[in-house]
């Protein structure tokens, strides 16, 4: 009741009083700017016509945008601008003019010294601080273009030094940045460092920050900062302004890298420590700073201080605990003790963390304990930025210090329980990185394995990767681990592949531990025959994978295999060959044939290559055709050569098509022949385009020569298309020829071009005019000269882009229902190998009515999977990263009468780089000629239901 | 007059019944107004008669409440309605929302269960809350023309705040209870470098440095998870507000992450009401909750449902939060009775238990517990103790002192012995004074008197420009300022001379001194002048000597003139200077004398 009454009063008792409008509204016509501004051919005379300063600024804006296009004499324009500068009273007009003066540096072949001299003249009379600051800024930009011994540079610096005494902070800041960024490295340098150092004492925090930043700039440009500033910079860590603290901390970091070994006296006592250790302690203290930004920076910087004394390093994880003045051990320590004493913590006793020895009140220092507990604090920070930066640093330091790695383990494990997922994921990643250096104890493993139940796929898969890379201490550990993974599989069956991979890596790392577990895992009994397990059961496959992969390095395991396990081995070796290694099983005769076979493929390949590189014969196309067939078959047989061979085959196909087109009489002249022949040629050219695009985008990890060869082939294909369009059709080829020329230009920089590309580059450089007609006249003879020229070689390291859709599997018969016109999210999970251009990746959805949609996957859904060395021998690491796309594809359609299949596939859409924008609407290209399929489409059954009306 | 007087009426070397009187700059401010939970007689409330014969409205300028815990606000209705106080009361919005719920609950327990009389009524609570003025974080509130207060985030519980109180040039920070490590639902306390005269800090954990929170959390979760996995029931007795919410969030997110299905129940009651406020005051929580708020309010629990008494006998695993926290009565005790005999079940005590309660007995390991009406219960369930406390530890307190850089520290809300240690540490490491008055004892903290002077902006700018033009900043170079100090209406002002004369309607007079020295210098007067200029310039670099058109040498306000006398080699040199350049002139004369005379 009371509330109601209150509200009623509140709403109705308001009296709105409008202020009497003192000024009557006025209709005004704004001066029309556009007439002058929009005029395409502005002349410098326009300045006189502009009366208001607004119009002037608008016009200046226009000039600035078109500066590099304008055809007027630049010097005249400059004069005009400076005249205007002198006449204008408004500071913002002058500011604009200074901006434009700065932009003159982008005008090609314009002498910046003229402008510098002009600005130096102007700056002495300028009264506005803002304009002044902007002038200094412009001078800095222009000065950076000068050579370091130019006398003008000296002038600029003199101006900068003089204006340091300006009363405005902005001017001072810009001057400092000028001094920091523009120093020619000569003997004056020391003087300037001193000058800048003086300004770190300025009363304005902004100037102080600028001074420290200038010092940092100097350092970046190779000037060695002097050690004597160290103590001053350290005191700046107590500055009131957080920006100053940040910049000062950066300088301390720089000094610690420059003079790690010099000694610093600790105030209050006579001890000396190395500067790097002292700096480390100082930065550690900043982890308890007031400002988040400072804390984050401190946490970031710590990571790169790897050469710090291990004693200090270990302190960062130590926070002397005490309770009621008595020393207390941390939970980690307590845990460790129970483990080593062979007794498990019951955790049931109250106060079992009872403190032990008494502490001397004098000896406990609460704050100034240097690096003490820095990471403990950093990892417990309120903000995830700090926590995640601390994790990174912790990991980096641990990588360089194995003992520290072992110590940090407990803290990393603790972070698995962070409230923010990104941090949890990062903790797991860090753990994976340092897993080479540590051996997991049983109690630690138990905690880690608990995380396998997490409902987040990313976390689980991260953990699988981590387990695959870690080292376990005992047999019980391994058993625990396998058991947990099997439980995980039972709970989340979609993790199958990830768990298999984990076990595949786990086996070879612990062959001896696995040996001890084999009878238990495979249920082998000395006397009884146990029932044979079902080889289709994923969890049984898990166990087999572990054992098989371990057996590679521990032949004793082989002798334990029973007949049905050998049978299963052969089956799995056939079905999931990339998970099962080759084993030397007696009684399995595959062995000998294998080696023989491998030598055969190499021999065969050499055979094909030599045939290819023979002198050109009359029926060259047939020779190529045959070789192409052979190569394609070869790629299917031998996986170790597949990628390179496939590249070669595709290249060959392109050249076969080129030869075919060139040999057909119809391709330059459509009028004389019948329509049918014309269609054949058109078809061939279309095919050639697709092939050459595949060639260009599907392969990565190539050497420069191989890449240029591919480019040359692609150029040939484009040339053929261009000539064809010019000669045999009546459509405009203007945009196409421009595009072609730009492609040729891009190749210019390389020496040692393949013969075709080389010839083209040479010819194009000779002509000025690039009209299509001229171009085609140049191209035709070159093309004809290069029909059969193609030096083939096998790019051994080439890597082919391929994708594998794991989910949806395409096997489900249950249609996914959704309301027609609304959206259905279909979960798509795919692995992509060798993706070099992730920006072109698309998901294609094909509906039964042949409509196709290309969907750009969200950037965050495409994740790079880092590969950690599989074994200690790091030979077989592929340098191309794997990608994982996990996204939900949005599908929508109108009502269907029954459910039907849609097709999902992954494609590359190279329309953007390949089609010049002027041609986007041209219909000469068929829609999907710039789409490269990466995998077979997967079919998903969906059924859009009509919306039920009137519920 | 410049001393600040602090008198704890409660919480002086003691925990509970926080109530601190602060007297500074002629103003009286009461910080917190709590009650003691341990007493049932008049000792539970602070002794208000101490304050000026109990006439509170006249003698107190304002009351500030730091957070809603009853030991910080429990005596408020008693004070305002029964003793009588009509002045302003300040607290944060969440505190204002939640405090009446707790007060009402306490009143019910005291009046309806224990049958006390002479206790405040529901109407009293309502009337009291009407006098409260709610403040927002970092908002500067002007209490009257002199008192200014500002609230800072304190962690601890939802809506807890530290207050910066300023009277004139003196200021005090009162922390209330605070927490320097973030937890699952609240962030860490934060304060800027406000450099107060006194920092009044709580010191519950004055002698403890705590272990990382993550370990404890992980232990807790693992134990609950294991118990639920083997089909057991978990009982967690909690106090209704604060830690309960933290544990809820912890379990809720864990359930979500691990995809667990076992039900979690929360005993209905005042918690439900309080949860609504937690949902509303999202801005007071930590980064994670604030960020996910756009998608989902973390306090809208998915897995946690209200408890019904019939669920107690349902088979299968479950987790139940039940009040009260010390197992001495109510639902938690009932559930304990039912579940204790089964070894699959588990009891987790998240907080401290007063000795004598069932909770304390169970924690100390008793296998058979006797409860009311002589009933004996066998305890087979596993019993765990998990400390989730939200006070700053010693390191945290030191960190806060480092943050706000006070001139003095005053410790309250802690045990005297422990305070002694911390006091020593503070004096040792920061070199500042530290006080720890007992209840009823006044601490006088001397403050250096500060005389503020207003400087006119134009003067300041002019002098700064002068300072800047001389050269790079140098902390050792003195920066002198020339102005007129005007005292008017008890306010000191530093002005430009022109302005001051203008305002006072006076004509400006300046004093110049002139002195004449006889020198023995050969040559013409002009040559002699050049010579002098050379000498002076060689001896000082800061002030270059400039010759003027009239044949004078000028140096700041000093001017030098040379005249020939009858004798050839004798010249008389006239030096004239204004008062402010007395030093300079003296220096010139002495140096010239040394060289020439």
mmCIF file of C-alpha atoms in Angstrom, chain A residues 573-853:
data_model
loop_
_atom_site.group_PDB
_atom_site.id
_atom_site.type_symbol
_atom_site.label_atom_id
_atom_site.label_comp_id
_atom_site.label_asym_id
_atom_site.label_seq_id
_atom_site.Cartn_x
_atom_site.Cartn_y
_atom_site.Cartn_z
ATOM 1 C CA UNK A 573 46.297 -51.833 -38.886
ATOM 2 C CA UNK A 574 44.010 -51.888 -41.901
ATOM 3 C CA UNK A 575 41.165 -49.726 -40.616
ATOM 4 C CA UNK A 576 42.849 -47.034 -38.538
ATOM 5 C CA UNK A 577 46.363 -47.308 -39.840
ATOM 6 C CA UNK A 578 47.452 -43.879 -38.636
ATOM 7 C CA UNK A 579 46.956 -44.923 -35.022
ATOM 8 C CA UNK A 580 48.578 -48.343 -35.234
ATOM 9 C CA UNK A 581 52.324 -48.612 -35.772
ATOM 10 C CA UNK A 582 54.031 -51.298 -37.708
ATOM 11 C CA UNK A 583 54.989 -54.196 -35.461
ATOM 12 C CA UNK A 584 57.355 -57.049 -36.123
ATOM 13 C CA UNK A 585 54.988 -59.828 -35.297
ATOM 14 C CA UNK A 586 56.275 -63.270 -36.066
ATOM 15 C CA UNK A 587 53.780 -65.210 -38.050
ATOM 16 C CA UNK A 588 52.449 -62.119 -39.696
ATOM 17 C CA UNK A 589 54.019 -62.179 -43.108
ATOM 18 C CA UNK A 590 53.302 -58.583 -44.033
ATOM 19 C CA UNK A 591 56.728 -57.596 -42.771
ATOM 20 C CA UNK A 592 59.052 -58.484 -45.604
ATOM 21 C CA UNK A 593 56.813 -57.309 -48.365
ATOM 22 C CA UNK A 594 56.657 -53.893 -46.808
ATOM 23 C CA UNK A 595 60.271 -52.933 -47.291
ATOM 24 C CA UNK A 596 60.369 -54.356 -50.790
ATOM 25 C CA UNK A 597 57.302 -52.362 -51.639
ATOM 26 C CA UNK A 598 58.674 -49.094 -50.436
ATOM 27 C CA UNK A 599 61.772 -49.282 -52.564
ATOM 28 C CA UNK A 600 59.505 -50.061 -55.449
ATOM 29 C CA UNK A 601 57.539 -46.858 -55.173
ATOM 30 C CA UNK A 602 60.644 -44.775 -55.128
ATOM 31 C CA UNK A 603 61.994 -46.589 -58.083
ATOM 32 C CA UNK A 604 58.722 -46.212 -59.887
ATOM 33 C CA UNK A 605 58.578 -42.522 -59.157
ATOM 34 C CA UNK A 606 62.055 -41.981 -60.502
ATOM 35 C CA UNK A 607 61.019 -43.859 -63.558
ATOM 36 C CA UNK A 608 58.075 -41.553 -64.123
ATOM 37 C CA UNK A 609 60.180 -38.474 -63.488
ATOM 38 C CA UNK A 610 62.787 -39.495 -66.016
ATOM 39 C CA UNK A 611 60.083 -40.081 -68.575
ATOM 40 C CA UNK A 612 58.754 -36.616 -67.910
ATOM 41 C CA UNK A 613 62.067 -34.933 -68.257
ATOM 42 C CA UNK A 614 62.906 -36.543 -71.596
ATOM 43 C CA UNK A 615 63.140 -34.269 -74.606
ATOM 44 C CA UNK A 616 59.825 -33.265 -76.039
ATOM 45 C CA UNK A 617 58.391 -35.727 -78.471
ATOM 46 C CA UNK A 618 55.567 -35.334 -80.934
ATOM 47 C CA UNK A 619 53.012 -37.022 -78.784
ATOM 48 C CA UNK A 620 54.049 -35.251 -75.610
ATOM 49 C CA UNK A 621 50.469 -34.992 -74.365
ATOM 50 C CA UNK A 622 50.144 -38.742 -74.345
ATOM 51 C CA UNK A 623 53.362 -39.123 -72.420
ATOM 52 C CA UNK A 624 52.130 -36.639 -69.844
ATOM 53 C CA UNK A 625 48.741 -38.259 -69.690
ATOM 54 C CA UNK A 626 50.246 -41.600 -68.921
ATOM 55 C CA UNK A 627 52.559 -40.114 -66.304
ATOM 56 C CA UNK A 628 49.673 -38.301 -64.702
ATOM 57 C CA UNK A 629 47.709 -41.542 -64.372
ATOM 58 C CA UNK A 630 50.690 -43.236 -62.836
ATOM 59 C CA UNK A 631 51.242 -40.450 -60.359
ATOM 60 C CA UNK A 632 47.652 -40.361 -59.207
ATOM 61 C CA UNK A 633 47.707 -44.086 -58.585
ATOM 62 C CA UNK A 634 51.033 -43.762 -56.829
ATOM 63 C CA UNK A 635 49.671 -41.133 -54.498
ATOM 64 C CA UNK A 636 46.927 -43.526 -53.447
ATOM 65 C CA UNK A 637 49.367 -46.313 -52.737
ATOM 66 C CA UNK A 638 52.196 -44.667 -50.875
ATOM 67 C CA UNK A 639 51.112 -42.220 -48.210
ATOM 68 C CA UNK A 640 54.646 -41.037 -47.485
ATOM 69 C CA UNK A 641 54.957 -39.544 -50.943
ATOM 70 C CA UNK A 642 51.314 -38.679 -51.523
ATOM 71 C CA UNK A 643 51.394 -34.922 -51.000
ATOM 72 C CA UNK A 644 54.301 -34.182 -53.310
ATOM 73 C CA UNK A 645 53.153 -36.614 -55.954
ATOM 74 C CA UNK A 646 49.692 -35.144 -55.939
ATOM 75 C CA UNK A 647 51.096 -31.684 -56.425
ATOM 76 C CA UNK A 648 53.110 -32.951 -59.357
ATOM 77 C CA UNK A 649 50.079 -34.644 -60.857
ATOM 78 C CA UNK A 650 47.977 -31.508 -60.577
ATOM 79 C CA UNK A 651 50.693 -29.507 -62.206
ATOM 80 C CA UNK A 652 50.918 -32.036 -64.965
ATOM 81 C CA UNK A 653 47.168 -31.885 -65.485
ATOM 82 C CA UNK A 654 47.381 -28.138 -65.874
ATOM 83 C CA UNK A 655 50.040 -28.429 -68.505
ATOM 84 C CA UNK A 656 48.123 -31.118 -70.354
ATOM 85 C CA UNK A 657 45.149 -28.766 -70.440
ATOM 86 C CA UNK A 658 47.323 -25.870 -71.571
ATOM 87 C CA UNK A 659 48.712 -27.947 -74.397
ATOM 88 C CA UNK A 660 45.258 -29.130 -75.372
ATOM 89 C CA UNK A 661 43.915 -25.615 -75.522
ATOM 90 C CA UNK A 662 46.868 -24.296 -77.440
ATOM 91 C CA UNK A 663 46.655 -27.113 -79.925
ATOM 92 C CA UNK A 664 43.022 -26.631 -80.710
ATOM 93 C CA UNK A 665 42.615 -24.185 -83.558
ATOM 94 C CA UNK A 666 39.456 -22.690 -82.110
ATOM 95 C CA UNK A 667 40.911 -20.896 -79.129
ATOM 96 C CA UNK A 668 41.944 -17.639 -80.695
ATOM 97 C CA UNK A 669 39.327 -17.324 -83.274
ATOM 98 C CA UNK A 670 35.752 -18.311 -82.577
ATOM 99 C CA UNK A 671 34.221 -16.910 -85.738
ATOM 100 C CA UNK A 672 35.723 -19.319 -88.202
ATOM 101 C CA UNK A 673 34.673 -22.500 -86.497
ATOM 102 C CA UNK A 674 31.508 -24.147 -85.447
ATOM 103 C CA UNK A 675 29.917 -23.633 -82.122
ATOM 104 C CA UNK A 676 30.716 -27.091 -80.861
ATOM 105 C CA UNK A 677 34.458 -26.603 -81.102
ATOM 106 C CA UNK A 678 34.154 -23.253 -79.395
ATOM 107 C CA UNK A 679 32.357 -24.887 -76.495
ATOM 108 C CA UNK A 680 35.046 -27.513 -76.179
ATOM 109 C CA UNK A 681 37.720 -24.847 -75.877
ATOM 110 C CA UNK A 682 35.682 -22.846 -73.415
ATOM 111 C CA UNK A 683 35.236 -25.963 -71.359
ATOM 112 C CA UNK A 684 38.934 -26.732 -71.428
ATOM 113 C CA UNK A 685 39.820 -23.209 -70.315
ATOM 114 C CA UNK A 686 37.339 -23.447 -67.516
ATOM 115 C CA UNK A 687 38.873 -26.711 -66.372
ATOM 116 C CA UNK A 688 42.311 -25.200 -66.628
ATOM 117 C CA UNK A 689 41.260 -22.377 -64.342
ATOM 118 C CA UNK A 690 40.001 -24.757 -61.701
ATOM 119 C CA UNK A 691 43.042 -26.977 -61.881
ATOM 120 C CA UNK A 692 45.453 -24.065 -61.636
ATOM 121 C CA UNK A 693 43.575 -22.619 -58.682
ATOM 122 C CA UNK A 694 43.786 -25.949 -56.894
ATOM 123 C CA UNK A 695 47.460 -25.962 -57.647
ATOM 124 C CA UNK A 696 47.894 -22.538 -56.158
ATOM 125 C CA UNK A 697 45.855 -22.869 -52.997
ATOM 126 C CA UNK A 698 45.908 -26.506 -52.008
ATOM 127 C CA UNK A 699 49.582 -26.898 -51.281
ATOM 128 C CA UNK A 700 51.793 -25.378 -48.676
ATOM 129 C CA UNK A 701 55.261 -25.804 -47.186
ATOM 130 C CA UNK A 702 56.933 -25.182 -50.536
ATOM 131 C CA UNK A 703 60.337 -23.795 -51.346
ATOM 132 C CA UNK A 704 60.504 -20.495 -53.212
ATOM 133 C CA UNK A 705 61.378 -22.166 -56.496
ATOM 134 C CA UNK A 706 58.485 -24.563 -56.228
ATOM 135 C CA UNK A 707 56.192 -21.715 -55.396
ATOM 136 C CA UNK A 708 57.364 -19.704 -58.374
ATOM 137 C CA UNK A 709 56.852 -22.673 -60.636
ATOM 138 C CA UNK A 710 53.278 -22.907 -59.471
ATOM 139 C CA UNK A 711 52.808 -19.186 -59.917
ATOM 140 C CA UNK A 712 54.148 -19.431 -63.400
ATOM 141 C CA UNK A 713 51.696 -22.177 -64.283
ATOM 142 C CA UNK A 714 48.880 -20.130 -62.859
ATOM 143 C CA UNK A 715 50.044 -17.131 -64.849
ATOM 144 C CA UNK A 716 50.032 -19.219 -67.966
ATOM 145 C CA UNK A 717 46.453 -20.247 -67.301
ATOM 146 C CA UNK A 718 45.450 -16.646 -66.757
ATOM 147 C CA UNK A 719 47.226 -15.557 -69.913
ATOM 148 C CA UNK A 720 45.383 -18.131 -71.937
ATOM 149 C CA UNK A 721 42.087 -16.982 -70.523
ATOM 150 C CA UNK A 722 42.929 -13.373 -71.246
ATOM 151 C CA UNK A 723 43.967 -13.988 -74.813
ATOM 152 C CA UNK A 724 40.898 -16.125 -75.342
ATOM 153 C CA UNK A 725 38.576 -13.424 -74.104
ATOM 154 C CA UNK A 726 40.248 -10.738 -76.173
ATOM 155 C CA UNK A 727 40.361 -12.748 -79.347
ATOM 156 C CA UNK A 728 37.360 -14.986 -79.275
ATOM 157 C CA UNK A 729 34.704 -13.067 -77.437
ATOM 158 C CA UNK A 730 33.357 -9.594 -77.476
ATOM 159 C CA UNK A 731 33.329 -8.910 -73.741
ATOM 160 C CA UNK A 732 35.570 -6.286 -72.219
ATOM 161 C CA UNK A 733 38.784 -7.616 -70.785
ATOM 162 C CA UNK A 734 39.988 -4.382 -69.268
ATOM 163 C CA UNK A 735 39.684 -5.368 -65.629
ATOM 164 C CA UNK A 736 41.066 -8.793 -66.351
ATOM 165 C CA UNK A 737 44.180 -7.425 -67.997
ATOM 166 C CA UNK A 738 44.747 -5.021 -65.125
ATOM 167 C CA UNK A 739 44.519 -7.923 -62.759
ATOM 168 C CA UNK A 740 46.947 -9.897 -64.863
ATOM 169 C CA UNK A 741 49.445 -7.074 -64.911
ATOM 170 C CA UNK A 742 49.263 -6.652 -61.165
ATOM 171 C CA UNK A 743 49.996 -10.351 -60.782
ATOM 172 C CA UNK A 744 53.027 -10.030 -63.006
ATOM 173 C CA UNK A 745 54.183 -7.002 -61.030
ATOM 174 C CA UNK A 746 54.055 -9.041 -57.865
ATOM 175 C CA UNK A 747 56.514 -11.513 -59.344
ATOM 176 C CA UNK A 748 58.997 -8.836 -60.334
ATOM 177 C CA UNK A 749 60.979 -8.923 -57.148
ATOM 178 C CA UNK A 750 62.069 -12.531 -57.492
ATOM 179 C CA UNK A 751 65.201 -13.474 -59.308
ATOM 180 C CA UNK A 752 65.504 -16.747 -61.120
ATOM 181 C CA UNK A 753 61.965 -16.979 -62.454
ATOM 182 C CA UNK A 754 60.787 -19.966 -64.467
ATOM 183 C CA UNK A 755 61.125 -19.375 -68.171
ATOM 184 C CA UNK A 756 57.500 -18.495 -68.918
ATOM 185 C CA UNK A 757 57.084 -16.078 -66.036
ATOM 186 C CA UNK A 758 60.498 -14.612 -66.745
ATOM 187 C CA UNK A 759 59.618 -13.922 -70.337
ATOM 188 C CA UNK A 760 56.342 -12.278 -69.400
ATOM 189 C CA UNK A 761 57.887 -10.073 -66.744
ATOM 190 C CA UNK A 762 60.512 -8.936 -69.204
ATOM 191 C CA UNK A 763 58.001 -8.159 -71.924
ATOM 192 C CA UNK A 764 55.549 -6.337 -69.680
ATOM 193 C CA UNK A 765 58.288 -4.172 -68.267
ATOM 194 C CA UNK A 766 59.037 -3.008 -71.766
ATOM 195 C CA UNK A 767 55.602 -1.685 -72.641
ATOM 196 C CA UNK A 768 53.798 1.163 -70.972
ATOM 197 C CA UNK A 769 50.377 0.499 -72.312
ATOM 198 C CA UNK A 770 48.531 -2.410 -70.750
ATOM 199 C CA UNK A 771 45.359 -2.342 -72.797
ATOM 200 C CA UNK A 772 43.993 -5.856 -73.380
ATOM 201 C CA UNK A 773 44.599 -5.746 -77.114
ATOM 202 C CA UNK A 774 48.244 -4.865 -76.772
ATOM 203 C CA UNK A 775 48.681 -7.332 -73.981
ATOM 204 C CA UNK A 776 47.261 -10.213 -75.911
ATOM 205 C CA UNK A 777 49.511 -9.436 -78.842
ATOM 206 C CA UNK A 778 52.497 -9.676 -76.513
ATOM 207 C CA UNK A 779 51.258 -12.777 -74.761
ATOM 208 C CA UNK A 780 50.408 -14.898 -77.751
ATOM 209 C CA UNK A 781 53.951 -15.554 -78.991
ATOM 210 C CA UNK A 782 55.215 -16.206 -75.480
ATOM 211 C CA UNK A 783 52.419 -18.654 -74.832
ATOM 212 C CA UNK A 784 53.092 -20.475 -78.043
ATOM 213 C CA UNK A 785 56.767 -20.731 -77.255
ATOM 214 C CA UNK A 786 56.068 -22.311 -73.888
ATOM 215 C CA UNK A 787 53.487 -24.975 -74.649
ATOM 216 C CA UNK A 788 55.606 -27.902 -73.677
ATOM 217 C CA UNK A 789 58.108 -26.280 -71.406
ATOM 218 C CA UNK A 790 57.672 -27.302 -67.853
ATOM 219 C CA UNK A 791 60.603 -28.493 -65.820
ATOM 220 C CA UNK A 792 59.049 -30.886 -63.377
ATOM 221 C CA UNK A 793 60.516 -31.744 -60.070
ATOM 222 C CA UNK A 794 59.130 -33.474 -57.056
ATOM 223 C CA UNK A 795 58.471 -31.123 -54.124
ATOM 224 C CA UNK A 796 59.286 -33.601 -51.418
ATOM 225 C CA UNK A 797 58.128 -31.562 -48.473
ATOM 226 C CA UNK A 798 54.936 -30.230 -49.994
ATOM 227 C CA UNK A 799 51.882 -30.498 -47.854
ATOM 228 C CA UNK A 800 48.409 -30.837 -49.240
ATOM 229 C CA UNK A 801 45.458 -29.120 -47.683
ATOM 230 C CA UNK A 802 42.846 -31.608 -46.637
ATOM 231 C CA UNK A 803 39.888 -31.628 -44.350
ATOM 232 C CA UNK A 804 38.108 -34.328 -42.496
ATOM 233 C CA UNK A 805 34.620 -33.819 -41.140
ATOM 234 C CA UNK A 806 34.297 -35.807 -37.925
ATOM 235 C CA UNK A 807 30.859 -34.672 -37.065
ATOM 236 C CA UNK A 808 28.165 -34.961 -38.385
ATOM 237 C CA UNK A 809 29.112 -38.437 -39.447
ATOM 238 C CA UNK A 810 26.436 -38.665 -42.111
ATOM 239 C CA UNK A 811 25.229 -41.977 -40.746
ATOM 240 C CA UNK A 812 22.283 -40.787 -38.745
ATOM 241 C CA UNK A 813 18.845 -41.640 -40.050
ATOM 242 C CA UNK A 814 17.003 -39.436 -37.608
ATOM 243 C CA UNK A 815 16.052 -36.169 -39.229
ATOM 244 C CA UNK A 816 16.761 -33.003 -37.277
ATOM 245 C CA UNK A 817 13.534 -31.098 -37.036
ATOM 246 C CA UNK A 818 13.077 -27.368 -36.889
ATOM 247 C CA UNK A 819 10.425 -24.788 -37.630
ATOM 248 C CA UNK A 820 10.445 -23.721 -41.244
ATOM 249 C CA UNK A 821 11.904 -20.275 -41.731
ATOM 250 C CA UNK A 822 13.732 -20.506 -38.433
ATOM 251 C CA UNK A 823 17.287 -21.561 -37.879
ATOM 252 C CA UNK A 824 18.750 -24.918 -36.987
ATOM 253 C CA UNK A 825 22.285 -25.210 -35.709
ATOM 254 C CA UNK A 826 24.039 -28.291 -37.007
ATOM 255 C CA UNK A 827 27.168 -29.077 -35.039
ATOM 256 C CA UNK A 828 30.146 -29.354 -37.317
ATOM 257 C CA UNK A 829 33.442 -30.710 -36.104
ATOM 258 C CA UNK A 830 36.272 -30.977 -38.571
ATOM 259 C CA UNK A 831 40.017 -31.357 -38.669
ATOM 260 C CA UNK A 832 41.902 -29.473 -41.317
ATOM 261 C CA UNK A 833 45.489 -30.116 -42.240
ATOM 262 C CA UNK A 834 47.818 -27.662 -43.863
ATOM 263 C CA UNK A 835 45.519 -24.664 -43.833
ATOM 264 C CA UNK A 836 47.621 -21.700 -44.890
ATOM 265 C CA UNK A 837 44.857 -19.276 -45.809
ATOM 266 C CA UNK A 838 42.296 -19.586 -43.056
ATOM 267 C CA UNK A 839 40.574 -16.413 -44.250
ATOM 268 C CA UNK A 840 39.239 -18.201 -47.344
ATOM 269 C CA UNK A 841 37.772 -21.147 -45.478
ATOM 270 C CA UNK A 842 34.005 -21.517 -45.850
ATOM 271 C CA UNK A 843 31.379 -24.018 -44.888
ATOM 272 C CA UNK A 844 29.179 -24.829 -47.814
ATOM 273 C CA UNK A 845 25.598 -25.907 -47.249
ATOM 274 C CA UNK A 846 23.821 -27.410 -50.227
ATOM 275 C CA UNK A 847 20.079 -27.758 -50.040
ATOM 276 C CA UNK A 848 18.169 -30.331 -52.051
ATOM 277 C CA UNK A 849 16.880 -27.559 -54.318
ATOM 278 C CA UNK A 850 20.500 -27.017 -55.375
ATOM 279 C CA UNK A 851 20.719 -23.760 -53.516
ATOM 280 C CA UNK A 852 24.128 -23.443 -51.950
ATOM 281 C CA UNK A 853 25.269 -21.149 -49.202
#
